[in-house]
Amino acid sequence: MKTFLTLVLFVTLVPVRAQKISGKIEGHNKGEMDIVLTMFGFDKLVKIGTISASGDFEINLSANPIGMLTDEEREFYIDKLAYGFQYGCGNPDDFPEGEPKIARDAGYIALWANNEWSGTLFPVSDEKLQPWMEDNGYNDAVQASFYKVLLVTEDVEVQKKCINFDFYNDKDIEVGVEYDLRLKEGLNLVQYQFKSIYKTDPDIRASFPTKIKMTDAGENPEIIWMAKYFY
């Protein structure tokens, strides 16, 4: 059986559109690890950083991994911009800017050691949001931000507001979605801010966001990186 250990990273950012991130995991005792993205599968890991045996870490998002792909792989992995975001418009016609096939959600930020996935990093602005990132069906959302890496194959700006719906207690609950993004070609750190939360009966489902704003993370985002190990 695998056991889990969570540690907190306090982060210092170099002010270059959040492309270089460094800090330290206090109490880290898992040895050296690579920080990778698995968006192209385990056979083509995208290395974006390292953690030293002492817990010092560095992430660099300045490289563009699109060059790793063959034309056939690019056709398979790169999809519509709208599919690159965790939240979207309920009516796709409300987001025509999302139609071009130029994006890939990077998924989890994985810790890699001994040739296996050994843990995960959860970047949040409030530690209380980390359980929601692991399982949003049973853990309540809170008014805070989480961050994800998005790959785009060209520079793109998106300013858009639309609505979607979430289902609760036999009703459709309106969810406001806002995009305010200036993304560069390559890897981008996207901030998902929960601006309001719908409180639920926990016996039915966990509380969920009803107003979400997506922005590029900018120069100095205040991020807490939660590290969860699989052993």
C-alpha positions as MATLAB code, in Angstrom:
seq = 'MKTFLTLVLFVTLVPVRAQKISGKIEGHNKGEMDIVLTMFGFDKLVKIGTISASGDFEINLSANPIGMLTDEEREFYIDKLAYGFQYGCGNPDDFPEGEPKIARDAGYIALWANNEWSGTLFPVSDEKLQPWMEDNGYNDAVQASFYKVLLVTEDVEVQKKCINFDFYNDKDIEVGVEYDLRLKEGLNLVQYQFKSIYKTDPDIRASFPTKIKMTDAGENPEIIWMAKYFY';
ca = [
       0.000    0.000    0.000;
       1.270    3.462   -0.862;
       1.337    6.097    1.837;
       1.107    9.824    1.313;
       2.978   12.738    2.820;
       2.206   16.380    2.155;
       4.703   19.209    2.610;
       4.398   22.924    1.898;
       6.652   24.927   -0.425;
       7.007   28.657    0.070;
       8.010   30.191   -3.224;
      10.144   33.054   -4.418;
       9.541   34.052   -8.036;
      11.879   35.672  -10.498;
       9.789   38.449  -12.120;
       9.738   37.223  -15.731;
       6.062   36.322  -16.288;
       6.424   33.468  -13.793;
       8.748   31.553  -16.129;
      11.322   30.790  -13.424;
      10.193   29.711   -9.991;
      12.443   28.762   -7.085;
      12.032   27.911   -3.427;
      12.553   25.214   -0.824;
      10.541   22.295    0.555;
      11.082   22.309    4.291;
      11.576   18.803    5.670;
      12.102   17.230    2.254;
      13.789   13.839    2.736;
      12.959   12.050   -0.495;
      16.243   12.741   -2.250;
      16.680   14.345   -5.643;
      13.636   14.446   -7.910;
      12.767   15.769  -11.329;
       9.700   17.960  -11.814;
       7.922   16.883  -14.994;
       4.752   17.234  -17.056;
       3.122   14.074  -18.405;
       0.937   15.695  -21.071;
       2.629   13.679  -23.857;
       2.591   10.396  -21.929;
       5.212    8.687  -19.800;
       7.438    7.981  -22.815;
       7.856   11.708  -23.520;
       8.092   13.428  -20.163;
       8.581   17.200  -20.241;
      11.141   18.076  -17.582;
      10.581   21.567  -16.158;
      12.667   21.480  -12.994;
      14.384   19.651  -10.159;
      14.242   19.272   -6.391;
      17.559   18.733   -4.623;
      18.133   16.355   -1.720;
      18.019   19.371    0.606;
      14.612   20.423   -0.718;
      15.659   23.369   -2.873;
      13.657   23.420   -6.084;
      13.637   25.304   -9.358;
      11.066   25.319  -12.144;
      11.742   26.811  -15.572;
       8.865   27.191  -18.039;
      10.836   29.061  -20.701;
      11.448   26.055  -22.994;
       8.869   25.150  -25.637;
       8.301   21.361  -25.692;
       6.321   21.371  -28.935;
       9.551   20.488  -30.764;
       9.531   17.072  -29.067;
       6.560   16.006  -31.178;
       6.389   14.514  -34.634;
       3.732   15.891  -36.968;
       1.562   12.869  -36.187;
       1.972   13.327  -32.426;
       1.230   17.015  -32.714;
      -2.029   16.239  -34.482;
      -2.912   13.810  -31.681;
      -1.971   15.908  -28.643;
      -2.683   19.508  -29.679;
      -6.367   20.380  -29.488;
      -8.741   23.324  -29.481;
      -7.821   26.200  -27.194;
     -11.180   25.831  -25.429;
     -10.214   22.314  -24.341;
      -7.021   23.584  -22.710;
      -8.908   25.138  -19.795;
     -10.504   23.395  -16.846;
     -13.601   25.603  -17.177;
     -15.432   26.628  -20.312;
     -18.556   28.266  -21.694;
     -21.781   26.280  -21.562;
     -22.502   27.254  -25.171;
     -19.400   26.710  -27.353;
     -20.677   29.408  -29.722;
     -20.024   31.926  -26.925;
     -16.288   31.198  -27.192;
     -15.356   31.133  -30.909;
     -11.816   32.221  -29.957;
     -11.378   28.759  -28.475;
     -11.821   26.873  -31.748;
      -8.237   26.932  -33.162;
      -6.225   23.768  -32.433;
      -3.325   25.391  -30.600;
      -3.367   24.159  -26.977;
      -2.679   21.322  -24.561;
      -3.484   21.210  -20.842;
      -0.309   20.010  -19.101;
      -2.228   18.120  -16.410;
      -0.597   17.315  -13.080;
       2.843   18.650  -12.172;
       4.549   15.377  -11.291;
       7.531   14.525   -9.094;
       9.637   11.855  -10.791;
      12.230    9.642   -9.090;
      13.603    6.143   -9.656;
      11.908    6.071  -13.047;
       8.419    6.421  -11.582;
       5.811    8.988  -10.632;
       6.655    9.584   -6.979;
       4.489   12.556   -6.047;
       2.582   15.612   -7.229;
       2.831   19.364   -6.755;
      -0.347   21.348   -6.110;
       0.141   25.117   -6.637;
      -2.455   27.109   -4.685;
      -2.891   30.472   -2.989;
      -4.531   28.853    0.061;
      -3.642   25.462    1.528;
      -7.356   24.736    2.023;
      -7.794   24.404   -1.752;
      -5.344   21.506   -2.098;
      -7.841   18.781   -1.034;
     -10.310   20.126   -3.611;
      -7.643   19.764   -6.319;
      -7.302   16.097   -5.434;
     -11.034   15.335   -5.305;
     -13.566   18.082   -5.970;
     -16.500   15.756   -5.478;
     -15.896   15.283   -1.765;
     -13.803   18.322   -0.789;
     -15.184   21.860   -0.686;
     -13.884   24.614   -2.922;
     -12.830   27.836   -1.162;
     -12.323   31.401   -2.361;
      -8.729   31.076   -3.502;
      -6.666   30.333   -6.607;
      -5.008   27.295   -8.095;
      -2.573   27.201  -10.992;
      -2.095   24.979  -14.021;
       0.407   24.843  -16.864;
      -0.955   25.335  -20.384;
       0.936   24.801  -23.639;
      -0.023   26.946  -26.629;
       1.569   26.771  -30.065;
       1.226   30.497  -30.779;
       0.765   33.760  -28.895;
      -2.885   34.354  -28.044;
      -4.998   36.880  -26.137;
      -8.447   36.012  -24.804;
     -10.833   38.416  -23.096;
     -14.233   36.792  -22.723;
     -17.110   36.365  -20.267;
     -19.703   33.620  -20.545;
     -21.803   31.316  -18.412;
     -21.956   27.608  -17.733;
     -24.003   25.497  -15.342;
     -23.293   23.027  -12.553;
     -25.909   20.559  -11.359;
     -26.915   20.392   -7.700;
     -29.994   19.096   -5.889;
     -32.014   18.707   -9.105;
     -31.211   22.254  -10.244;
     -28.858   23.880  -12.742;
     -26.722   26.430  -10.897;
     -25.316   29.237  -13.049;
     -21.523   29.550  -13.114;
     -19.853   32.719  -14.393;
     -16.658   32.123  -16.378;
     -14.194   34.861  -17.320;
     -11.034   34.665  -19.432;
      -8.486   37.479  -19.237;
      -5.378   35.936  -20.739;
      -2.302   37.008  -22.634;
      -0.489   33.794  -23.396;
       2.846   33.377  -25.111;
       3.863   30.522  -27.383;
       5.117   27.674  -25.212;
       4.380   26.914  -21.561;
       2.249   29.307  -19.511;
       1.222   29.321  -15.869;
      -2.520   30.030  -15.721;
      -4.253   31.219  -12.550;
      -7.787   29.979  -11.824;
      -9.379   32.279   -9.254;
     -12.541   31.209   -7.449;
     -14.342   34.468   -6.705;
     -17.536   32.977   -5.241;
     -18.561   29.580   -3.866;
     -21.951   27.841   -3.808;
     -22.425   26.285   -0.374;
     -23.965   22.820   -0.512;
     -25.231   20.074    1.738;
     -22.077   17.949    2.194;
     -24.202   14.800    2.220;
     -25.098   15.549   -1.406;
     -21.853   16.955   -2.825;
     -19.031   19.336   -2.000;
     -19.316   23.109   -2.362;
     -18.287   24.344   -5.809;
     -17.265   27.611   -7.510;
     -19.879   29.784   -9.193;
     -17.616   32.599  -10.368;
     -14.269   31.739  -11.938;
     -11.673   34.004  -13.505;
      -8.702   32.754  -15.516;
      -5.629   34.935  -15.990;
      -1.973   34.447  -16.798;
      -0.132   34.219  -13.494;
       1.849   37.411  -14.069;
       5.178   38.394  -12.597;
       4.848   37.796   -8.860;
       2.019   35.413   -8.014;
       1.871   34.416   -4.360;
       1.879   30.648   -4.689;
       2.046   27.944   -2.039;
       3.256   24.711   -3.618;
       1.858   21.691   -1.785;
       3.958   18.574   -2.312;
       2.265   15.205   -1.929;
       4.453   12.109   -2.075;
       3.332    8.592   -2.915;
       5.695    6.910   -0.422;
];
